[in-house]
Coordinates of C-alpha atoms and ligand atoms in Angstrom, one line a residue:
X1310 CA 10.8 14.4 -3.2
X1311 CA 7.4 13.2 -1.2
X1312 CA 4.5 14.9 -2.6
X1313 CA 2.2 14.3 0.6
X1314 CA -1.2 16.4 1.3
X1315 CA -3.2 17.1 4.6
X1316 CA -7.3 17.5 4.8
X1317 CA -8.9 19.8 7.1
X1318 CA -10.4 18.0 10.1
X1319 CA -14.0 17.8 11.3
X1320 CA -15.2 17.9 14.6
X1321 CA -17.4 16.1 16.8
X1322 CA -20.6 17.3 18.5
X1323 CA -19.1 16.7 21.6
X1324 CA -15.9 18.5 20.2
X1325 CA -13.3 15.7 19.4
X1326 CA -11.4 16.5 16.4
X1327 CA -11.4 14.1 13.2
X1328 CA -8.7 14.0 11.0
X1329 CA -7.4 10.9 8.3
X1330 CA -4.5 9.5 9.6
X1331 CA -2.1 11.1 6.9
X1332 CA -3.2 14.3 7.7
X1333 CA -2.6 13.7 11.6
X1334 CA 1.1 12.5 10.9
X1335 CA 1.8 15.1 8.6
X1336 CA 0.3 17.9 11.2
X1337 CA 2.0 16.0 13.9
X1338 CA 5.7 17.7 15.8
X1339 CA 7.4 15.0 14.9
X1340 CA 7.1 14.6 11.3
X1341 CA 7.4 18.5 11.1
X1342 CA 10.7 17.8 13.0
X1343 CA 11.9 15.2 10.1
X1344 CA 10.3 16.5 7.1
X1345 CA 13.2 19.0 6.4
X1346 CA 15.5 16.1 7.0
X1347 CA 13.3 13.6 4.7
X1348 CA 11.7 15.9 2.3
X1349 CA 12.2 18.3 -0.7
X1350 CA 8.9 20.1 0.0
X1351 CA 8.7 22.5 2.9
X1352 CA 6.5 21.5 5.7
X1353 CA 4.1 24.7 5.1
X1354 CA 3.6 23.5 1.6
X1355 CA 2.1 20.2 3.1
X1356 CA 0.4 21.5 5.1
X1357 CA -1.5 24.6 3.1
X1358 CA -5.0 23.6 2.6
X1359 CA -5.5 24.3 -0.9
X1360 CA -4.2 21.4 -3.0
X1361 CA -3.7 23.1 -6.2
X1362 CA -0.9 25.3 -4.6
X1363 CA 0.2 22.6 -2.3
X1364 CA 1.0 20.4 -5.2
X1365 CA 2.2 23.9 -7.9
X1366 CA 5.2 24.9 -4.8
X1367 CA 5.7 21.0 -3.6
X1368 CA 7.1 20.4 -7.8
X1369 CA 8.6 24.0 -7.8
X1370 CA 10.7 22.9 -4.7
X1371 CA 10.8 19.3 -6.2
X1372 CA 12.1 21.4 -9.5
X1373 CA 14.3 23.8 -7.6
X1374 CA 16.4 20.8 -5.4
X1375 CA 16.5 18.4 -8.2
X1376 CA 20.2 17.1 -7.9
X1377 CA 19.3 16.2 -4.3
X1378 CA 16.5 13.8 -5.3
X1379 CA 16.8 10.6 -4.8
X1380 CA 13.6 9.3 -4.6
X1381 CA 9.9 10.3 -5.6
X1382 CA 7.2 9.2 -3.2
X1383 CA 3.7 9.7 -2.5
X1384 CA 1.8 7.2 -0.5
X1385 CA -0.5 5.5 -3.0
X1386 CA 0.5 5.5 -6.5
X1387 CA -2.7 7.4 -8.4
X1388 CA -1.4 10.5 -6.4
X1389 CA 2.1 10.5 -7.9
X1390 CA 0.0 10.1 -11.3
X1391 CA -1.9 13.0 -10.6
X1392 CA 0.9 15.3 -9.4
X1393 CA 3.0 14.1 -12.9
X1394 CA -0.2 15.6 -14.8
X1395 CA -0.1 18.5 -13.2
X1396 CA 3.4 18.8 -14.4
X1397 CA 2.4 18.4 -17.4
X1398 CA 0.1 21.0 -17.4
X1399 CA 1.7 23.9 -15.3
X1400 CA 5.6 22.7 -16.4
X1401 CA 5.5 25.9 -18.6
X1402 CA 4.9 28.0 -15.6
X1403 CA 7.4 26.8 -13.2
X1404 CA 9.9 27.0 -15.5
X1405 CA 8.9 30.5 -15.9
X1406 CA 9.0 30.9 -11.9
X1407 CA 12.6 29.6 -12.0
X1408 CA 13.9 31.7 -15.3
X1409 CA 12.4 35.2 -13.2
X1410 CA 13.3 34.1 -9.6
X1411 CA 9.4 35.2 -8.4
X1412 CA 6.4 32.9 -7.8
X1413 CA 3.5 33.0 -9.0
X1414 CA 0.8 35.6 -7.6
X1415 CA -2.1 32.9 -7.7
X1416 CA -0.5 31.4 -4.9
X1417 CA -1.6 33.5 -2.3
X1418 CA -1.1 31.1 0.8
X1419 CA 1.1 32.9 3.0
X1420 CA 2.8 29.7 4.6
X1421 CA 3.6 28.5 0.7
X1422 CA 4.9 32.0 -0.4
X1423 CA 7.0 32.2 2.9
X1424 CA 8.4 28.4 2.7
X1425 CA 9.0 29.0 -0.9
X1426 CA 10.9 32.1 -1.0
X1427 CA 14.3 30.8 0.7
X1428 CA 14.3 28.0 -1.9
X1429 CA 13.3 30.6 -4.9
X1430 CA 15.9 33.1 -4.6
X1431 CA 17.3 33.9 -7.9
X1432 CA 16.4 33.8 -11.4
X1433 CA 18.1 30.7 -12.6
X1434 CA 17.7 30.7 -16.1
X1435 CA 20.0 27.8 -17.1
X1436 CA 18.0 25.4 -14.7
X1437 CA 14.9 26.9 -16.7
X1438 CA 16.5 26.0 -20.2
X1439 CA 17.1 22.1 -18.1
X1440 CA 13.7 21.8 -17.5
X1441 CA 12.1 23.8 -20.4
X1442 CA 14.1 21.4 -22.5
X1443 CA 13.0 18.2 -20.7
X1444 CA 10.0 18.8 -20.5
X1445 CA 9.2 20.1 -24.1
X1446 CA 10.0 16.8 -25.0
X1447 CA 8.0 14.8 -27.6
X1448 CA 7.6 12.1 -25.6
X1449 CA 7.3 11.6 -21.5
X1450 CA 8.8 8.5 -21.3
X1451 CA 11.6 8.6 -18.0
X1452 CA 10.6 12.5 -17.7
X1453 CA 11.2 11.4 -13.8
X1454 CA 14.6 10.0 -14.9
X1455 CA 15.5 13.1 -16.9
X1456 CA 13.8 15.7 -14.5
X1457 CA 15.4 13.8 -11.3
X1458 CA 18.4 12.3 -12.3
X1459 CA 19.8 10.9 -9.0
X1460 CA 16.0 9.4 -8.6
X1461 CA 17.1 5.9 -7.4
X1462 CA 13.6 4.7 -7.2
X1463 CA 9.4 5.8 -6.9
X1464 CA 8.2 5.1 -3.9
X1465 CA 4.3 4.8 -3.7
X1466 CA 1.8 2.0 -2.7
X1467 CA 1.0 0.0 -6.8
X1468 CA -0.5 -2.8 -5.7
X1469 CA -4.2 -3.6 -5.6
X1470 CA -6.3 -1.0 -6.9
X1471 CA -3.3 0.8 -7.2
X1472 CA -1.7 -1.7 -9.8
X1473 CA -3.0 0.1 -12.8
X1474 CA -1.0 2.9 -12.4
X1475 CA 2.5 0.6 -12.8
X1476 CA 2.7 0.8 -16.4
X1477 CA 2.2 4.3 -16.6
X1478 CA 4.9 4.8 -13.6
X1479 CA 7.1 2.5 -15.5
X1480 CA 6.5 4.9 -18.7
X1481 CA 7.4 8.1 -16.7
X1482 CA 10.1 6.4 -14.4
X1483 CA 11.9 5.0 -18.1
X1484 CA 13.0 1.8 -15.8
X1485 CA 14.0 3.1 -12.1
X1486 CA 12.5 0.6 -9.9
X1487 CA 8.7 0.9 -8.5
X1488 CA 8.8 0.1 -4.7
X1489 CA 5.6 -0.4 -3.1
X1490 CA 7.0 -0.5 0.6
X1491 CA 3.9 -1.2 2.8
X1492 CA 0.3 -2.5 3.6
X1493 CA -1.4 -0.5 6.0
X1494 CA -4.8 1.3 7.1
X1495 CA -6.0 4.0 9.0
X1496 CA -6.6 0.9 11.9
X1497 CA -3.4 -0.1 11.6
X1498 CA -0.1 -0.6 9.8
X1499 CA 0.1 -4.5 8.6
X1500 CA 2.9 -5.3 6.9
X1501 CA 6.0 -3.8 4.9
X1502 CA 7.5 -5.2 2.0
X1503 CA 10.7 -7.1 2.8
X1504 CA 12.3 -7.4 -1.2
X1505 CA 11.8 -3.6 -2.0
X1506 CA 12.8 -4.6 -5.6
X1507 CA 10.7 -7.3 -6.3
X1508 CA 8.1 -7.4 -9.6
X1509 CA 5.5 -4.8 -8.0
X1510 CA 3.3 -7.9 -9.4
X1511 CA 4.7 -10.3 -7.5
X1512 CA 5.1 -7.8 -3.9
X1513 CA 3.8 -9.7 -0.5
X1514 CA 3.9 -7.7 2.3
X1515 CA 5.3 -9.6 5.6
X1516 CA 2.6 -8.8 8.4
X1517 CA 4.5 -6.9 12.0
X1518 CA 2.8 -9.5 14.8
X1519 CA 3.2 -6.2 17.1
X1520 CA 1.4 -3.9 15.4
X1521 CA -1.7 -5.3 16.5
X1522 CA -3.7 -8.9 16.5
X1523 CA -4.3 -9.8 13.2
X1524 CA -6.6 -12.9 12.9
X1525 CA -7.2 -14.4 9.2
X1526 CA -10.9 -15.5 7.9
X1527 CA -10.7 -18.0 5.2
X1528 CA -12.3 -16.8 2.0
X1529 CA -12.7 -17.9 -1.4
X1530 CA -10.9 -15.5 -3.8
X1531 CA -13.8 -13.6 -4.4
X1532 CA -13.6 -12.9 -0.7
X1533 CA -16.9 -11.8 -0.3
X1534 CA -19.2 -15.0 -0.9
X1535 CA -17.3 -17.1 1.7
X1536 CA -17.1 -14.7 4.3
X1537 CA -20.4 -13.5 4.1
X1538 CA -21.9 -16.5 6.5
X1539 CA -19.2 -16.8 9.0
X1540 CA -19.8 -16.2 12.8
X1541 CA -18.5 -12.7 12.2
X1542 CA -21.0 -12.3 10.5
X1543 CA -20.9 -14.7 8.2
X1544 CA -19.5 -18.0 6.7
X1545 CA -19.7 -20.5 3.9
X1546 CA -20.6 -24.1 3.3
X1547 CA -17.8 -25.0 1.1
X1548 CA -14.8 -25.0 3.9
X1549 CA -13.5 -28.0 5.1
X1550 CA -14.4 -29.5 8.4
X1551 CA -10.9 -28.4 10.4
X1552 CA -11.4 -24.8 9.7
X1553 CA -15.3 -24.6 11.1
X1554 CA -16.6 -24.4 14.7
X1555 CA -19.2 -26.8 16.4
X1556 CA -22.1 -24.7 14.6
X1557 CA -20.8 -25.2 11.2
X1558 CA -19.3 -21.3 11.0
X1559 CA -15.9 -20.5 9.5
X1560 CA -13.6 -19.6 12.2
X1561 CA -10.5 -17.2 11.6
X1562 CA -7.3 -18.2 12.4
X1563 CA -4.0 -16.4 13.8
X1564 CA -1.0 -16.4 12.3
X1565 CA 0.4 -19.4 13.3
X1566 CA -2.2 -20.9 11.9
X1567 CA -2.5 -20.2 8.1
X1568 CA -1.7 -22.2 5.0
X1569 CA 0.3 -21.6 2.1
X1570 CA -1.5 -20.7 -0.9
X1571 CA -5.1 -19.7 0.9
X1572 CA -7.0 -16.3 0.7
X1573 CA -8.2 -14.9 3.5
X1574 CA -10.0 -11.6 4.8
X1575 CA -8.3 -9.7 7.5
X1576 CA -9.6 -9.2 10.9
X1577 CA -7.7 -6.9 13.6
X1578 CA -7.5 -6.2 17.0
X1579 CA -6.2 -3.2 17.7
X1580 CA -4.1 -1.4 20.2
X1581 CA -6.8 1.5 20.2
X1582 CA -9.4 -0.4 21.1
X1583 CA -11.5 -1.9 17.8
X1584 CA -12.4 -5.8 18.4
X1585 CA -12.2 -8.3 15.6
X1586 CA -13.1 -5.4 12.8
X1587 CA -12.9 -6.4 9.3
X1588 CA -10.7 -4.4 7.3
X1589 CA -12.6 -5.2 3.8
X1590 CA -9.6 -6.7 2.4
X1591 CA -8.7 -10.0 1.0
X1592 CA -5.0 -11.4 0.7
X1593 CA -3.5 -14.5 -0.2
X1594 CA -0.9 -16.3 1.7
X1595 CA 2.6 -16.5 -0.2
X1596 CA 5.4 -17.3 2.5
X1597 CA 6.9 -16.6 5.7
X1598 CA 9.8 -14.7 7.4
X1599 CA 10.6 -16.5 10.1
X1600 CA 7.3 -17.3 11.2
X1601 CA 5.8 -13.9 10.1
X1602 CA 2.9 -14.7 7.4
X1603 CA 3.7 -12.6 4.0
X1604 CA 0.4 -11.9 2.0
X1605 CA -0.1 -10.6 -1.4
X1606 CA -3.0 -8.0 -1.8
X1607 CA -5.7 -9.4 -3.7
X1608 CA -8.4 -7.1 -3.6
X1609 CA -11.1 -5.0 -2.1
X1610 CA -13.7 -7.5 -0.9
X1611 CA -16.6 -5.1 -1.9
X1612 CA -15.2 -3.9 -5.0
X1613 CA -17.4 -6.2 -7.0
X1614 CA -19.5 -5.6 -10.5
X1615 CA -22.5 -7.3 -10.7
X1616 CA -25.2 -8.3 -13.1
X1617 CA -27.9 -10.8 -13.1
X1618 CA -25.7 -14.2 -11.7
X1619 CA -22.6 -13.1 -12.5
X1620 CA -20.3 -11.4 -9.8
X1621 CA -17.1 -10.1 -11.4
X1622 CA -13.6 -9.5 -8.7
X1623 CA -11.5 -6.3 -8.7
X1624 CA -8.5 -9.0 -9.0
X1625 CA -10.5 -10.2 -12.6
X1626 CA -11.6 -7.3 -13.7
X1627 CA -7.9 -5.9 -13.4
X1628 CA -6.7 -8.7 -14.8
X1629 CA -9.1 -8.3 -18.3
X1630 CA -8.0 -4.6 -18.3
X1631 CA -4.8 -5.7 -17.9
X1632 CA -4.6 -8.0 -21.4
X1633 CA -6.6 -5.4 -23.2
X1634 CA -4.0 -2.8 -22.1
X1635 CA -1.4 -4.8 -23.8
X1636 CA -3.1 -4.9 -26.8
X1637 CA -3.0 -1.2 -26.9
X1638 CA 0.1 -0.1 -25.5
X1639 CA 2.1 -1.6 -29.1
X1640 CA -0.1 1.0 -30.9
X1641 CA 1.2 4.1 -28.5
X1642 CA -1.6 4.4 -26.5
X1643 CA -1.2 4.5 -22.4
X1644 CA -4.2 4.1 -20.6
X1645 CA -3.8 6.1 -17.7
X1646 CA -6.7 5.0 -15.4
X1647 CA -10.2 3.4 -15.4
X1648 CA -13.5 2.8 -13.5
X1649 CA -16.4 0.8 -13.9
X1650 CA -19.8 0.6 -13.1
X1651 CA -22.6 -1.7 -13.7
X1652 CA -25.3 0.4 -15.7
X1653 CA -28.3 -1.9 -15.8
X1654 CA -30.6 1.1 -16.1
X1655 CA -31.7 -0.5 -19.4
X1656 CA -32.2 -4.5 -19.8
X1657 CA -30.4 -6.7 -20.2
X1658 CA -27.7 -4.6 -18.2
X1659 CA -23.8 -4.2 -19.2
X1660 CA -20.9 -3.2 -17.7
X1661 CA -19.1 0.1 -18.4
X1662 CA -16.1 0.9 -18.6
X1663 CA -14.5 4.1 -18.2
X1664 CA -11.1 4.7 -19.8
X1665 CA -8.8 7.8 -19.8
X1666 CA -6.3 6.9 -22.9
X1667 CA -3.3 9.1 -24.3
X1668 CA -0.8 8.7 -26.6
X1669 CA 2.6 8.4 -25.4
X1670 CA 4.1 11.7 -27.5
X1671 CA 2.3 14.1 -25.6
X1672 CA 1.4 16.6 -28.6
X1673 CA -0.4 13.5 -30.0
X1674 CA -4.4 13.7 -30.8
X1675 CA -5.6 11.3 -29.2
X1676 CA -7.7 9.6 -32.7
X1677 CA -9.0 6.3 -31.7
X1678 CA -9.4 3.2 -34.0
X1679 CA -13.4 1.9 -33.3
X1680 CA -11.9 -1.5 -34.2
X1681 CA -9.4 -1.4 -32.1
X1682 CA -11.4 -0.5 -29.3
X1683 CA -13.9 -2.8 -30.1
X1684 CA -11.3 -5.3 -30.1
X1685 CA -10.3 -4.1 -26.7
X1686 CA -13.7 -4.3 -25.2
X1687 CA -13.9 -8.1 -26.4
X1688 CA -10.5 -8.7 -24.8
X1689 CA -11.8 -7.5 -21.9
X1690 CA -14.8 -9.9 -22.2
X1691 CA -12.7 -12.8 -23.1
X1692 CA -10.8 -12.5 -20.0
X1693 CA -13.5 -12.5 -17.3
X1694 CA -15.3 -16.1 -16.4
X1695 CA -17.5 -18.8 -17.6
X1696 CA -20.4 -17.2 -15.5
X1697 CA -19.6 -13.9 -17.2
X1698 CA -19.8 -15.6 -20.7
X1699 CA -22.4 -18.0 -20.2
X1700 CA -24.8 -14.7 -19.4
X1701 CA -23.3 -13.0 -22.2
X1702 CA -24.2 -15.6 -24.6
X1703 CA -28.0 -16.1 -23.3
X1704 CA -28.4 -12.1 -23.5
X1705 CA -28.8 -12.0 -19.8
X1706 CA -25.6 -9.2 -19.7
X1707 CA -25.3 -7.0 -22.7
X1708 CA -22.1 -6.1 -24.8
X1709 CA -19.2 -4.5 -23.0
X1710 CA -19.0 -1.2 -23.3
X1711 CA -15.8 1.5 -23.1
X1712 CA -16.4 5.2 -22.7
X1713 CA -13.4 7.1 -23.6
X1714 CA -13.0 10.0 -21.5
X1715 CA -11.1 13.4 -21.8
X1716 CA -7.5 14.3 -20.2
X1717 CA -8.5 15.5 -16.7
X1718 CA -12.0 13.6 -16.1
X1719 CA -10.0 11.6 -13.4
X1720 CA -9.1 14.5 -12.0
X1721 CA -12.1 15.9 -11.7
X1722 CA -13.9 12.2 -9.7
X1723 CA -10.7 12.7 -7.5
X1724 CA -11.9 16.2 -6.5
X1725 CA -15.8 14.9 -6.0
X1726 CA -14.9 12.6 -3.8
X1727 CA -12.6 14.9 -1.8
X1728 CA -15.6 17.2 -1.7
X1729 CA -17.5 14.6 -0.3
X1730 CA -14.6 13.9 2.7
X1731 CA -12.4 12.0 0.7
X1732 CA -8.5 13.1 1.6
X1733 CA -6.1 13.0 -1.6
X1734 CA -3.4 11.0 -0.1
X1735 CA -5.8 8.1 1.2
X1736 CA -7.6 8.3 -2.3
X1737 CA -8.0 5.0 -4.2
X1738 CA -9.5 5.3 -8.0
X1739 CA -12.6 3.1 -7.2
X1740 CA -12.5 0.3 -10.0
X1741 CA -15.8 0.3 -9.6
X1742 CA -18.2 2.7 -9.0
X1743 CA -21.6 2.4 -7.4
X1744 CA -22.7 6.0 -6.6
X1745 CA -24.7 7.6 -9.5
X1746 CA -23.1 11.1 -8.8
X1747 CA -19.9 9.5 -9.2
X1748 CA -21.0 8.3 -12.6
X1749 CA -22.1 11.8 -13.8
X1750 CA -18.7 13.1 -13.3
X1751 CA -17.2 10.7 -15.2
X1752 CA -20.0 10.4 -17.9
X1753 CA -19.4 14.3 -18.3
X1754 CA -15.9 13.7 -20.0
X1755 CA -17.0 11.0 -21.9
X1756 CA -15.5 12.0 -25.8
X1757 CA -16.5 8.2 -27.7
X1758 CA -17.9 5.3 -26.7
X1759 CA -17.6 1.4 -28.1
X1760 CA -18.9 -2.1 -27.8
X1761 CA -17.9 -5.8 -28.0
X1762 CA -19.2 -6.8 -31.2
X1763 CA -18.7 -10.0 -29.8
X1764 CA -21.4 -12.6 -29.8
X1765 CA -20.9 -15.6 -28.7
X1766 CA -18.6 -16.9 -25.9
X1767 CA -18.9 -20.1 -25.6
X1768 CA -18.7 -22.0 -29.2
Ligands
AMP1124 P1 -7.7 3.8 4.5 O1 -9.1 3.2 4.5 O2 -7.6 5.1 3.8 O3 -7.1 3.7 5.8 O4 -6.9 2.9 3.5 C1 -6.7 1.5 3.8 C2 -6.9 0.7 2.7 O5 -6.0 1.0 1.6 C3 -6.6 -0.8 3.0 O6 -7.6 -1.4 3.6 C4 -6.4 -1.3 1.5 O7 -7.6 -1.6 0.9 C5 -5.7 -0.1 0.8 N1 -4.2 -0.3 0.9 C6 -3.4 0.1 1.8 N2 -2.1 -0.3 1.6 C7 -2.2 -1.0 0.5 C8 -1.2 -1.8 -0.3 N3 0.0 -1.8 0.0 N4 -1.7 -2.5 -1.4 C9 -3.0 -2.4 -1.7 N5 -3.9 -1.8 -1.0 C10 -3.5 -1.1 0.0

């Protein structure tokens, strides 16, 4: 079961068509040709415009072919999260769909009803009881396991941003493997992950030489700083004498030139015609295959909060979430996703964070502990660096702050920034956000908020 999405195109004033990559494969004659072969959902329900029903007939399907389900996919992981919430939410329907045998009449897409119909065509009132069963379920945990028994594996990107959607896959999954199987962009594919079943902590992705030229700019780990000077526009003072050019500029290396254990920024030259363009993304080199680098993911090199002095990394901030998630998760609670955003309207600024929690038995209300949370929020301070704390103990950066938000706030930044052009398969949950419409959305689900009553850092 692939749950995959297109996005209308745009065109061109001179009438070139643009379309996000996915939504060119996925409209393209030769996935149409495979998609039966590879795929539960029927090509029209890709392809029907209107996401709500795209996603509603692509589970019924999902639902209807369950014993020929071996795997789940969706290309980035925060996708498969969405579409299991939407389960959760419409689960009660489609079971209804299958007990009657007749879809529902809100889905009035003619290429959804049509694909549908020779999938649908009976009442099927025992698989109904299956599902109704499942799914009324105190608890989620392995509803992919129990929903999709012969699921093997999920197969969606969980690394960067992604990686804060692996405990909750794990939670639904109930322990069937997370495979993250490739690095890629819209410019090109990079790399594809060698040891399928490897921590999805630990995945490097080993880079295809043929795919295009990939050259490699040293960078510190926070990426941005280092690379900012170099003679593609920018490079740093710090690098050692090898890895610089006559006029003191980082250069970037090609593959057979990088060294174990070093971060660098990806450059590519592709086939299509870009010259040396920086992807935006930093990696870290953790072996070869052959003589193929393999790379971790690291992070975003823009996706970086900032206050005063202190510049805090996606890879950090992740981490700090990360301990204060484990602080949580003993006491029931899941944190599904998160952003962030440095408010600094008022001074000294803070940074904010913005939380969507549940509990893991779904019927749960969600009643939080303010110590708890306060407890989480100085975790989450804790964890960051000596720059972070040393402002936070001179009042230069104010407490930490965590705004709880309300089931479906995600949901609803997902769908501002596919208003704004975004397309839901390419969609990454920012980690950070710096647009102040952004904020608004998420601000308008906030339900409580909390602070680090911590003081001092230092002593
Ligand atoms: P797009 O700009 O929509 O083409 O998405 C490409 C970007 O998605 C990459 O530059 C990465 O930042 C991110 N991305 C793609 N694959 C992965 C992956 N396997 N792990 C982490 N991030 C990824």
């Amino acid at each position: 079961m692939s749950l995959f999405f297109v996005k209308k195109g745009s065109e061109t004033p001179s009438g070139l068509t643009v379309r996000t990559l996915t939504s060119c494969y996925f409209m393209s004659d030769s996935f149409k040709k495979s998609a039966p072969k590879i795929c539960t959902s029927p090509i029209e329900t890709i392809l029907c415009l209107d996401h709500k029903q795209s996603m509603y007939c692509q589970l019924l399907t999902g639902l209807l072919q369950r014993d020929h389900v071996v795997s789940i996919s969706s290309i980035f992981g925060s996708v498969l999260a969405r579409s299991i919430k939407f389960l959760e939410d419409h689960w009660n329907e489609l079971c209804s769909n299958i007990r009657t045998g007749c879809l529902s009449d809100w889905i009035t897409d003619p290429g959804c009803r049509n694909a549908v119909s020779p999938i649908l065509t009976r009442p099927n009132p025992e698989l109904a009881d299956t599902i109704e069963q499942i799914c009324g379920n105190e608890s989620w945990e392995g509803i992919i396991k129990k929903l999709w028994p012969k699921a093997k594996y999920i197969n969606s990107v969980i690394t960067g941003t992604m990686s804060q959607y692996i405990s909750l896959l794990d939670f639904y999954g109930g322990g069937i493997p997370l495979v993250s199987p490739s690095y890629g962009s819209s410019e090109s594919t990079f790399g594809i992950n060698l040891n399928p079943l490897s921590n999805p902590y630990d995945v490097a992705y080993t880079f295809l030489p043929n795919m295009a030229y990939f050259e490699f700019l040293p960078v510190d780990k926070d990426g941005e700083e280092k690379a900012r000077e170099s003679n593609l526009d920018g490079v740093s003072s710090q690098w050692s004498s090898e890895m610089k050019n006559a006029n003191g500029n980082v250069e970037p290396v090609d593959s057979a030139n990088v060294k174990l254990g070093q971060y660098y920024e990806v450059v590519v030259t592709t086939f299509a015609g870009l010259y040396r363009y920086r992807v935006g993304d930093v990696l870290k080199l953790t072996g070869f295959h052959n003589n193929s680098p393999q790379f971790q993911f690291v992070e975003r090199r823009n996706t970086i909060l900032s206050i005063d002095m202190d510049k805090t990394s996606e890879e950090d901030l992740l981490k700090a979430i990360g301990n204060a998630k484990r602080h949580l998760e003993p006491l029931g609670f899941v944190l599904m996703t998160f952003s962030s955003y440095a408010e600094t309207s008022s001074i000294p600024g803070r940074y904010v964070l913005f939380w969507e929690l549940k509990f893991k038995e779904r019927n749960r209300c969600l009643k939080l502990d303010a110590k708890i949370m306060e407890q989480c929020c100085s975790i989450v301070e804790e964890s960051l660096d000596f720059t972070y704390k040393s402002l936070r103990e001179a009042n230069k950066i104010a407490a930490l702050e965590v705004r709880v938000v309300k089931h479906g706030t995600f949901d609803a930044l997902m769908d501002f920034y596919v208003s704004k052009g975004a397309s839901i398969n390419q969609y990454k949950t920012p980690s950070c956000i710096k647009s102040e419409e952004a904020v608004k959305v998420l601000n308008s689900g906030v339900l409580e908020k909390f602070f680090s009553p911590k003081t001092f850092f230092l002593s």
